[in-house]
Structures are given as structure tokens and as C-alpha cells.
Short mmCIF file of C-alpha atoms and ligand atoms in Angstrom, two decimals:
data_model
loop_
_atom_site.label_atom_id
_atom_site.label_comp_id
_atom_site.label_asym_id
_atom_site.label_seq_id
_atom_site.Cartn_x
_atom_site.Cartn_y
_atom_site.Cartn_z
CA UNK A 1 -12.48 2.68 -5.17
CA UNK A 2 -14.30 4.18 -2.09
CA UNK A 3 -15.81 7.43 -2.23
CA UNK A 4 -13.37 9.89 0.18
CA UNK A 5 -15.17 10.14 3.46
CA UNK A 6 -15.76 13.60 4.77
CA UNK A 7 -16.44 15.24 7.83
CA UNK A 8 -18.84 18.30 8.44
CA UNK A 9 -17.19 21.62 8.78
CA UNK A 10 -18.54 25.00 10.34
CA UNK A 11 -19.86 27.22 8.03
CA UNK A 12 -22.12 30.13 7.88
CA UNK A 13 -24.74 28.44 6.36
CA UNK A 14 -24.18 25.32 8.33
CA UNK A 15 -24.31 22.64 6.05
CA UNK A 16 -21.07 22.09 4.63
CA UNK A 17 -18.50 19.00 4.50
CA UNK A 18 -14.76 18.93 3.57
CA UNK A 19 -13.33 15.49 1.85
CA UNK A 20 -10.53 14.42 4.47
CA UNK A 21 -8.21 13.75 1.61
CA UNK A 22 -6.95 16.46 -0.23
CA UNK A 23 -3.97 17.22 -2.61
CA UNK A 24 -1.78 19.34 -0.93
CA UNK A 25 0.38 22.25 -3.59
CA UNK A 26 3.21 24.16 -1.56
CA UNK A 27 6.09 23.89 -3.56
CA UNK A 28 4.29 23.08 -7.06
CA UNK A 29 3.99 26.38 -9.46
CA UNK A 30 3.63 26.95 -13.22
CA UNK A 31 2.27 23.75 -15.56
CA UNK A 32 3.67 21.03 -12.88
CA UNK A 33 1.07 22.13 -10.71
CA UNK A 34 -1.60 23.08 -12.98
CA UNK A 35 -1.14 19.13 -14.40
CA UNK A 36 -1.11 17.75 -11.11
CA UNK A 37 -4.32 19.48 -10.51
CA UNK A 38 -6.22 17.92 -13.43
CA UNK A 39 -4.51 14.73 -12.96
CA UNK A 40 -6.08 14.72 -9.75
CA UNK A 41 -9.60 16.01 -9.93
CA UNK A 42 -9.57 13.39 -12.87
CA UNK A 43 -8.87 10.77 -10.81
CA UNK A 44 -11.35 11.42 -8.40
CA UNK A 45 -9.49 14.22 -5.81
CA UNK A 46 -12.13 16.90 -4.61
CA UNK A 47 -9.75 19.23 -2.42
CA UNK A 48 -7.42 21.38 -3.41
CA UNK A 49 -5.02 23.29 -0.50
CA UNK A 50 -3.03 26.18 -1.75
CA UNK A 51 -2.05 29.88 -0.13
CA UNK A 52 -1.61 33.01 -1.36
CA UNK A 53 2.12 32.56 -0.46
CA UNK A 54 2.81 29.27 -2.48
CA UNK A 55 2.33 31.72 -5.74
CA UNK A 56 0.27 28.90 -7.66
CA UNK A 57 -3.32 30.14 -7.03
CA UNK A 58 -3.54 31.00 -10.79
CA UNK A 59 -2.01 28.19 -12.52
CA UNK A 60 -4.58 26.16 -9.74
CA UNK A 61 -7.62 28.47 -11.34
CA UNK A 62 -6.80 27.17 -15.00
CA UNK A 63 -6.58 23.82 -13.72
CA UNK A 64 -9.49 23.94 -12.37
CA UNK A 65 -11.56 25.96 -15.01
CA UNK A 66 -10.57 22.77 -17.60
CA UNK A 67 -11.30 20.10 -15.25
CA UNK A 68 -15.23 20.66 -16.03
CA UNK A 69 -15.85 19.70 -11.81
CA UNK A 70 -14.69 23.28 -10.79
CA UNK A 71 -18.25 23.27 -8.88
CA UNK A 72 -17.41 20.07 -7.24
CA UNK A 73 -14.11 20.33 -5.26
CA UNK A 74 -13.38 21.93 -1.82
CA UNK A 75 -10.66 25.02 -2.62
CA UNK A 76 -8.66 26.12 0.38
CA UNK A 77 -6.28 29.34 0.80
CA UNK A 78 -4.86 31.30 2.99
CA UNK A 79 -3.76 34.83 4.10
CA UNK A 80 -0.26 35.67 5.14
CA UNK A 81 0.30 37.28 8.51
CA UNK A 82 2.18 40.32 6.43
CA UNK A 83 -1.29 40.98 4.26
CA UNK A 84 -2.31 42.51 7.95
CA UNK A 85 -4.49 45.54 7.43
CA UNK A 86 -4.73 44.51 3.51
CA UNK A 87 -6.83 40.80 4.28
CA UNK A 88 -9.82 41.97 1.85
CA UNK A 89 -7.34 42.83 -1.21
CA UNK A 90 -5.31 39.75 -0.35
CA UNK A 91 -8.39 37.84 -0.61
CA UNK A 92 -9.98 39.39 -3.81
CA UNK A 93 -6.77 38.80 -5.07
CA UNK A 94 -6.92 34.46 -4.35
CA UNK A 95 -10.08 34.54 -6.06
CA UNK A 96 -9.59 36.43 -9.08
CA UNK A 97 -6.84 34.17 -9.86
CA UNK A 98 -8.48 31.24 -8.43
CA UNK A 99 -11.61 31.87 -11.03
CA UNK A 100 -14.10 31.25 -7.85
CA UNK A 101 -16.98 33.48 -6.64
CA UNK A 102 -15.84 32.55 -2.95
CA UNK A 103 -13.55 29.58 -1.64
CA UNK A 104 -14.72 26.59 0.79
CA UNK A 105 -11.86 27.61 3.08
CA UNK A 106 -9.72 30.76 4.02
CA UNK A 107 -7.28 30.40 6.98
CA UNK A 108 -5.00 32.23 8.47
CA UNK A 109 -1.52 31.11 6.95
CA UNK A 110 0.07 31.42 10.95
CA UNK A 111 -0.05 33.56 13.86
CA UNK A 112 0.33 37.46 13.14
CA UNK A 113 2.85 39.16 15.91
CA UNK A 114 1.32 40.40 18.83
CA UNK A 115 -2.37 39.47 20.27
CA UNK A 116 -4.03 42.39 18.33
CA UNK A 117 -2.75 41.45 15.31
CA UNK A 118 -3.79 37.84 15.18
CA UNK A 119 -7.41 39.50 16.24
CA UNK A 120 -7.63 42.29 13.95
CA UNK A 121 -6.83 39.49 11.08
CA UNK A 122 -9.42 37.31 12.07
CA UNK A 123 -12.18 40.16 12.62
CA UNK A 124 -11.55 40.15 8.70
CA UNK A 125 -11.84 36.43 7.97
CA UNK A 126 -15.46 36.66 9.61
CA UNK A 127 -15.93 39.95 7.60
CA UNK A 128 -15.48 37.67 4.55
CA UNK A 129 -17.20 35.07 6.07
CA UNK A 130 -20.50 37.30 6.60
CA UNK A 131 -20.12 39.14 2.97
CA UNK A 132 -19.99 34.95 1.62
CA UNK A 133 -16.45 35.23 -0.05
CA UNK A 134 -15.35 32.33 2.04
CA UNK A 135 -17.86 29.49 3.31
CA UNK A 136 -16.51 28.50 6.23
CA UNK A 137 -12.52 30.37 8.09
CA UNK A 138 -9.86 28.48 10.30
CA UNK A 139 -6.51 28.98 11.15
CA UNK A 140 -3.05 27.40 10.90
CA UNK A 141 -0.07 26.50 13.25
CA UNK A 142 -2.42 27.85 16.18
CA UNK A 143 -2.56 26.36 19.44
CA UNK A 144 -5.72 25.89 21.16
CA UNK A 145 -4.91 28.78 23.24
CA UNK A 146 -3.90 31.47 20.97
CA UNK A 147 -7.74 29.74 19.13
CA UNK A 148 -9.36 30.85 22.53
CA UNK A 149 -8.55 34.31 21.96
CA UNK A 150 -10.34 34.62 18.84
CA UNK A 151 -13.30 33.19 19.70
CA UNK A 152 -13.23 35.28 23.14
CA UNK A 153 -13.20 38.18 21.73
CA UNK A 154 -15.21 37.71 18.32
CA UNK A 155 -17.72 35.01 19.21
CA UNK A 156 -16.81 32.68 16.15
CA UNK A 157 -14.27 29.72 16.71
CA UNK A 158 -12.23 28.93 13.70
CA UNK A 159 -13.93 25.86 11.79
CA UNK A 160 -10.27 23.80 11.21
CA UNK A 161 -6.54 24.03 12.79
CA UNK A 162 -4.04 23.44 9.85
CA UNK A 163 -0.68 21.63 12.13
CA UNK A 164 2.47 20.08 11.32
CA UNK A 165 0.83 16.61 11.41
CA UNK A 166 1.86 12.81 11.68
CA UNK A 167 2.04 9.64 13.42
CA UNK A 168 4.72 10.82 15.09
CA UNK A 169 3.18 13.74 16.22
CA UNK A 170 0.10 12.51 17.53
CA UNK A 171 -0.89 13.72 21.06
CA UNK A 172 -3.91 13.16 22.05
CA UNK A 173 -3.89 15.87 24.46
CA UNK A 174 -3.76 18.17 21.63
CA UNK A 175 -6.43 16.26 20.19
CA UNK A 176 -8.91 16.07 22.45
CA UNK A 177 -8.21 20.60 23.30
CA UNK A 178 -8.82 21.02 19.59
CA UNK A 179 -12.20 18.71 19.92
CA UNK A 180 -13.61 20.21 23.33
CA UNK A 181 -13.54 23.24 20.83
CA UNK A 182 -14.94 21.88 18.07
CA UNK A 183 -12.04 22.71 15.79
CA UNK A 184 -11.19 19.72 13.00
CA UNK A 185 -7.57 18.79 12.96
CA UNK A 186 -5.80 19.50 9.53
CA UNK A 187 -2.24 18.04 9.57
CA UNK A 188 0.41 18.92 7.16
CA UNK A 189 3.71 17.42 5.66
CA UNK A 190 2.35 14.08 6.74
CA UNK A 191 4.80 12.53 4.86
CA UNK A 192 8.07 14.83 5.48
CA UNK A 193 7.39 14.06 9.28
CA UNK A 194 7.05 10.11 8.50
CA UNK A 195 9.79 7.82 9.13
CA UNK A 196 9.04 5.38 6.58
CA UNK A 197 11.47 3.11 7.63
CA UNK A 198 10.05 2.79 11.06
CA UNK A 199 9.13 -1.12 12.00
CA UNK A 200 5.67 -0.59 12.73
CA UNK A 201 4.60 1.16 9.64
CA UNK A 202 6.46 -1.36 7.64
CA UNK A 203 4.66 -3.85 9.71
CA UNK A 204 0.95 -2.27 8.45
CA UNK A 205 1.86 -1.98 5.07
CA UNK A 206 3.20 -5.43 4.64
CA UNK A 207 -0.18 -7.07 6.14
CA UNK A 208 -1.97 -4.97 3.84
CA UNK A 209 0.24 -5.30 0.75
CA UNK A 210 0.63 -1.53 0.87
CA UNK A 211 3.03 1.38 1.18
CA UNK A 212 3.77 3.08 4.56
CA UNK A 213 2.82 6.02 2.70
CA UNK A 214 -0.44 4.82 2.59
CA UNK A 215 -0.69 3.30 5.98
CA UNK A 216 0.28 7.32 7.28
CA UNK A 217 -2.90 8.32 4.94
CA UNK A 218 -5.16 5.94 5.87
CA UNK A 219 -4.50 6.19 9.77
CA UNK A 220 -5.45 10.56 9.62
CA UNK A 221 -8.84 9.11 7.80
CA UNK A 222 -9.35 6.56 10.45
CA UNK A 223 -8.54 9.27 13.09
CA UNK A 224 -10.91 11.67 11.64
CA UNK A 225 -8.34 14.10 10.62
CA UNK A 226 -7.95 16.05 7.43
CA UNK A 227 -4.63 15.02 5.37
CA UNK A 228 -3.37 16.89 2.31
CA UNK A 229 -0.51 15.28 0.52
CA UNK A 230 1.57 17.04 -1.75
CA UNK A 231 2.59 15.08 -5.25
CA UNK A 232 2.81 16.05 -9.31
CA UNK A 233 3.55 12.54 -10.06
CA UNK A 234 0.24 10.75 -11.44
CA UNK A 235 1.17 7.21 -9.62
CA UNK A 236 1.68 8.71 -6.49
CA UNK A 237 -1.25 11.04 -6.54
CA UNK A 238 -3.02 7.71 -7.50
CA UNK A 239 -1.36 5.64 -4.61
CA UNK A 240 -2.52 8.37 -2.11
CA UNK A 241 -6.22 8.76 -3.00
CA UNK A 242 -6.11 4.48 -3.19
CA UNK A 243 -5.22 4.96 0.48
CA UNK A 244 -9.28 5.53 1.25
CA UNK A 245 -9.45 1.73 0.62
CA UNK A 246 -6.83 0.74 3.23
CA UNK A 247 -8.38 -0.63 6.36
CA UNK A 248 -6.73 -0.29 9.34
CA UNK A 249 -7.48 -2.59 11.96
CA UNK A 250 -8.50 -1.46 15.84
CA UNK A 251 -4.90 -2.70 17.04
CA UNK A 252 -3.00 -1.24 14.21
CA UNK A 253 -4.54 2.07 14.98
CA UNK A 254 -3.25 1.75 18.24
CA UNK A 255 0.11 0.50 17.43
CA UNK A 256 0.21 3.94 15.20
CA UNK A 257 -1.10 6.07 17.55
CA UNK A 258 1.67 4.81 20.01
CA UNK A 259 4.40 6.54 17.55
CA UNK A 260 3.72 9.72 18.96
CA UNK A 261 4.36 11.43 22.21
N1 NAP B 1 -0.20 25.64 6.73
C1 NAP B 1 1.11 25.50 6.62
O1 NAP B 1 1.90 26.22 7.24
C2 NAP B 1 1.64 24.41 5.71
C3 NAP B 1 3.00 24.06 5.79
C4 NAP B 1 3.45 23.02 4.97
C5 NAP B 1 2.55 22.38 4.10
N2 NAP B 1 1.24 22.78 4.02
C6 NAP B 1 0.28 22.13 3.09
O2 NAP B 1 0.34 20.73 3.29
C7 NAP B 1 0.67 20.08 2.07
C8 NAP B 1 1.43 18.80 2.34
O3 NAP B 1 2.65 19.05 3.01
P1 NAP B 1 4.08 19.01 2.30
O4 NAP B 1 3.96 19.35 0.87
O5 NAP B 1 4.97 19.85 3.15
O6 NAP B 1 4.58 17.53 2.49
P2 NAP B 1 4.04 16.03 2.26
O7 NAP B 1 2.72 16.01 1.60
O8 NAP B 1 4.21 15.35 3.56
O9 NAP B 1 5.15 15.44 1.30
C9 NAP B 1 5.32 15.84 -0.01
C10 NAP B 1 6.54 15.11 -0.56
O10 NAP B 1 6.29 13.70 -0.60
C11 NAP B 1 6.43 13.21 -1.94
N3 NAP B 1 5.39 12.18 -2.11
C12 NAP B 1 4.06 12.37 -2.33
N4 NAP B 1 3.41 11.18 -2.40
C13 NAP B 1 4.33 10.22 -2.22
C14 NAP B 1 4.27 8.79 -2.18
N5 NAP B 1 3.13 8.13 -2.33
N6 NAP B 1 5.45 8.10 -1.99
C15 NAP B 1 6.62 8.78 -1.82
N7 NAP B 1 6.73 10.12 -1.84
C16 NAP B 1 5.60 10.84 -2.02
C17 NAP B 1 6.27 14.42 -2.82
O11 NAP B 1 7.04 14.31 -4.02
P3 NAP B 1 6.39 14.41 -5.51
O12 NAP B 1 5.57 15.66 -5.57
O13 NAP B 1 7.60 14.43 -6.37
O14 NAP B 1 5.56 13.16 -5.66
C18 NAP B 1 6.87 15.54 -1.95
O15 NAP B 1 8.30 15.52 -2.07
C19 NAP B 1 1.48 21.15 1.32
O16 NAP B 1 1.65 20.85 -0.05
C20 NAP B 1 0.63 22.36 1.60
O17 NAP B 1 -0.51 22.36 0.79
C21 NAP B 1 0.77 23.77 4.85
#
């Protein structure tokens, strides 16, 4: 199998890359998640996506504390908008249970009310940013707009953009905002958004003797966005990552790209 391709992220110390595949968690808690972690780090997975809100940072630590790669794999959380005025704590909190000195990504989970709040929140990302707890900060369900305020008024543009994500939500006038400000695009419930019945997807994965599933996957890692899928089940987790070997042609990208707006 192919390695997963990455993409270079902003980080403080400039160098870093995040894997465009990664295993998604909301919803998975206790052992199911902990063995869907170590299934896939074993078969090759080297990002993880959790939240302090999905409850499973801990049960993600162990997992990732046996899997002997801890060291290897890009770890992603994020703050909820009510841990306002307690971001530091909340944080200290994600890595204690996470087992990690600092994580590869801390986002904002979505927008705090009001204009201050979503700044004061972010003045605390880049707080943990500069003090190395996190090595590189985004945000999630932000629009390029609400983005433009933080960077006005701090001077550091969140690295990623974590969106409701999918064929049939590509726009690539959102695209091409989120790239004029050098944010990557990280889409979400790729699969939930999916209609897997639709003709042209069917169309893909037949010519390729693959799923539509994977056809979704391997489009975001033709596109150049991040994708996270969510699964506990070891033969999807190992249809998913088998996705990286699916090549799309130029036409069928196209053909994709015309499912959205
Ligand atoms: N930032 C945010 O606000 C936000 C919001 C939502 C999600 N997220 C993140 O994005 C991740 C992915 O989104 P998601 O969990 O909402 O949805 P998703 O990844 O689109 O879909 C997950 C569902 O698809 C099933 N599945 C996985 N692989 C499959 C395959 N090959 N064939 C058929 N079914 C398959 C899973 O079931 P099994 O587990 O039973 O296989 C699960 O029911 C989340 O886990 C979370 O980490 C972030």
C-alpha cells in the first residue's frame, strides 16, 4: 500500500506536515474506541481526531501508549466554545489524558458567541501555541470571514478549517477563500453527507473495482483536503486507509467535483 500523502501545515516551528487521512473518533468511547485506535495505528493510520467533548481522549491515550508509534502519529483536539475563560485547564486537561507533552493540533471545536469571545479564545490557542503545548492551532465550522477576524486582530491565521465536508458540498468558492488565506480544508462526516447511491459515485467505484466509500476518500486526497473517517470495524478502517491507492482519473475528479453546488 502507498504511504498516506501529507500536506504541510503552519506551525510555530514551521516544519510540520499532517497525513490527509486520518481516523476520525466522535461517537466511539470506552474499549471500542481504544481498539479501533490500535487497530488502526497497526495498520498503518498516523492521525488521530478527537475533542475534548467526544469524552474519549483517555481511552485514545491508552491506545496510543500500547501502540509503541505514540511518537509517530498526528493527535488532534479541540476546545469547546463553553471552556471560554478556562482554554489552558481545558487543554492541560486533553493532554494529561491524552499521555502527550503537547498535541500536533488544537482547534477551536466552533464559533464562541459574540466576536470577543471567538477572539479572546483564540488569543489562548496562540498562548499555547507560543508556550509549545500545541504545534500548530486552527479552527472548526468557521467561515473565512469570522477566520479574518482572528488573524486581524492577533496576527496569526489559523493553520486548518475543520467543515462539514463532501462531494456534495464542494464549492469551490469556499475553496479557493480558505486558500487565498492559506488555511487547509479539513472536512468532516464525509461519509454521513455521501449519497452512496448516487450514479456517479457508483460509476467511479465500479471502474475501479471499489466502494463509493472509497471513491469519497480518495477524491478529498486528490483535492488536497484533509479527510477523517470515523469506523471501529477493522475491515472498514482497512477499506478506508486502502483508499490512498485509488486513482482517480482527471475526468472523474471533475465528474465529482460537479456533485456539489
Ligand atoms: N469539528 C466538528 O464539529 C466535527 C463534527 C462531526 C465530526 N467530526 C470529526 O469527523 C469525524 C468523521 O465524521 P463522522 O464520524 O461524523 O462521520 P463519517 O466519518 O462520515 O461516518 C462515520 C460512519 O460511517 C461508518 N463507516 C465508516 N467506514 C465505512 C465504510 N467503509 N463503509 C460503510 N460505512 C462506513 C461508520 O460506522 P462504523 O464505525 O460502525 O464502521 C460510522 O457510522 C468524526 O468522527 C470526528 O472525529 C468533527
Amino acid at each position: 500500500m502507498s504511504a498516506v500523502p501529507t500536506a504541510p501545515i503552519a506551525a510555530r516551528d514551521g516544519s510540520a506536515t499532517i497525513p490527509l487521512l486520518g481516523l476520525g473518533t466522535w461517537q466511539a468511547r470506552g474499549d471500542e474506541v481504544y481498539r479501533a485506535v490500535r487497530t488502526a495505528l497497526d495498520l498503518g493510520y498516523r492521525h488521530v481526531d478527537t475533542a475534548t467533548m467526544y469524552g474519549n481522549e483517555a481511552d485514545i491515550g491508552r491506545a496510543l501508549a500500547d501502540s509503541g508509534v505514540r511518537d509517530e502519529v498526528f493527535v488532534t483536539t479541540k476546545c469547546p466554545p463553553d471552556r471560554l475563560g478556562r482554554e489552558d485547564e481545558t487543554l492541560e486537561e486533553s493532554l494529561r489524558q491524552l499521555g502527550l507533552e503537547r498535541v500536533d493540533l488544537w482547534l477551536v471545536h466552533w464559533p464562541p458567541h459574540g466576536e470577543s469571545g471567538s477572539l479572546r479564545m483564540w488569543e489562548r490557542l496562540v498562548a499555547a501555541r507560543e508556550a509549545g503545548r500545541a504545534a500548530s492551532i486552527g479552527v472548526s465550522n468557521y467561515s473565512p470571514e469570522l477566520i479574518d477576524e482572528l488573524t486581524q486582530a492577533t496576527g496569526v491565521t489559523p493553520a486548518i478549517d475543520q467543515i462539514p465536508w463532501s462531494p456534495s458540498d464542494h464549492d469551490p468558492a469556499l475553496v479557493a477563500e480558505l486558500e487565498r488565506r492559506g488555511v487547509l480544508l479539513e472536512g468532516y462526516s464525509a461519509f454521513k453527507r455521501t449519497d452512496m447511491a448516487d450514479p456517479v459515485l457508483d460509476r467511479v467505484a465500479r471502474a475501479h473495482g471499489a466502494t463509493p466509500q472509497q471513491v469519497v476518500l480518495a477524491w478529498h486526497l486528490r483535492r488536497g483536503f484533509v479527510v477523517i473517517p470515523k469506523s471501529v470495524r477493522r475491515e472498514r478502517l482497512e477499506a478506508n486507509l486502502a483508499a490512498v491507492d485509488l486513482r482517480l482519473t482527471d475526468d472523474e475528479v471533475s465528474a465529482i467535483d460537479a456533485l456539489g453546488r
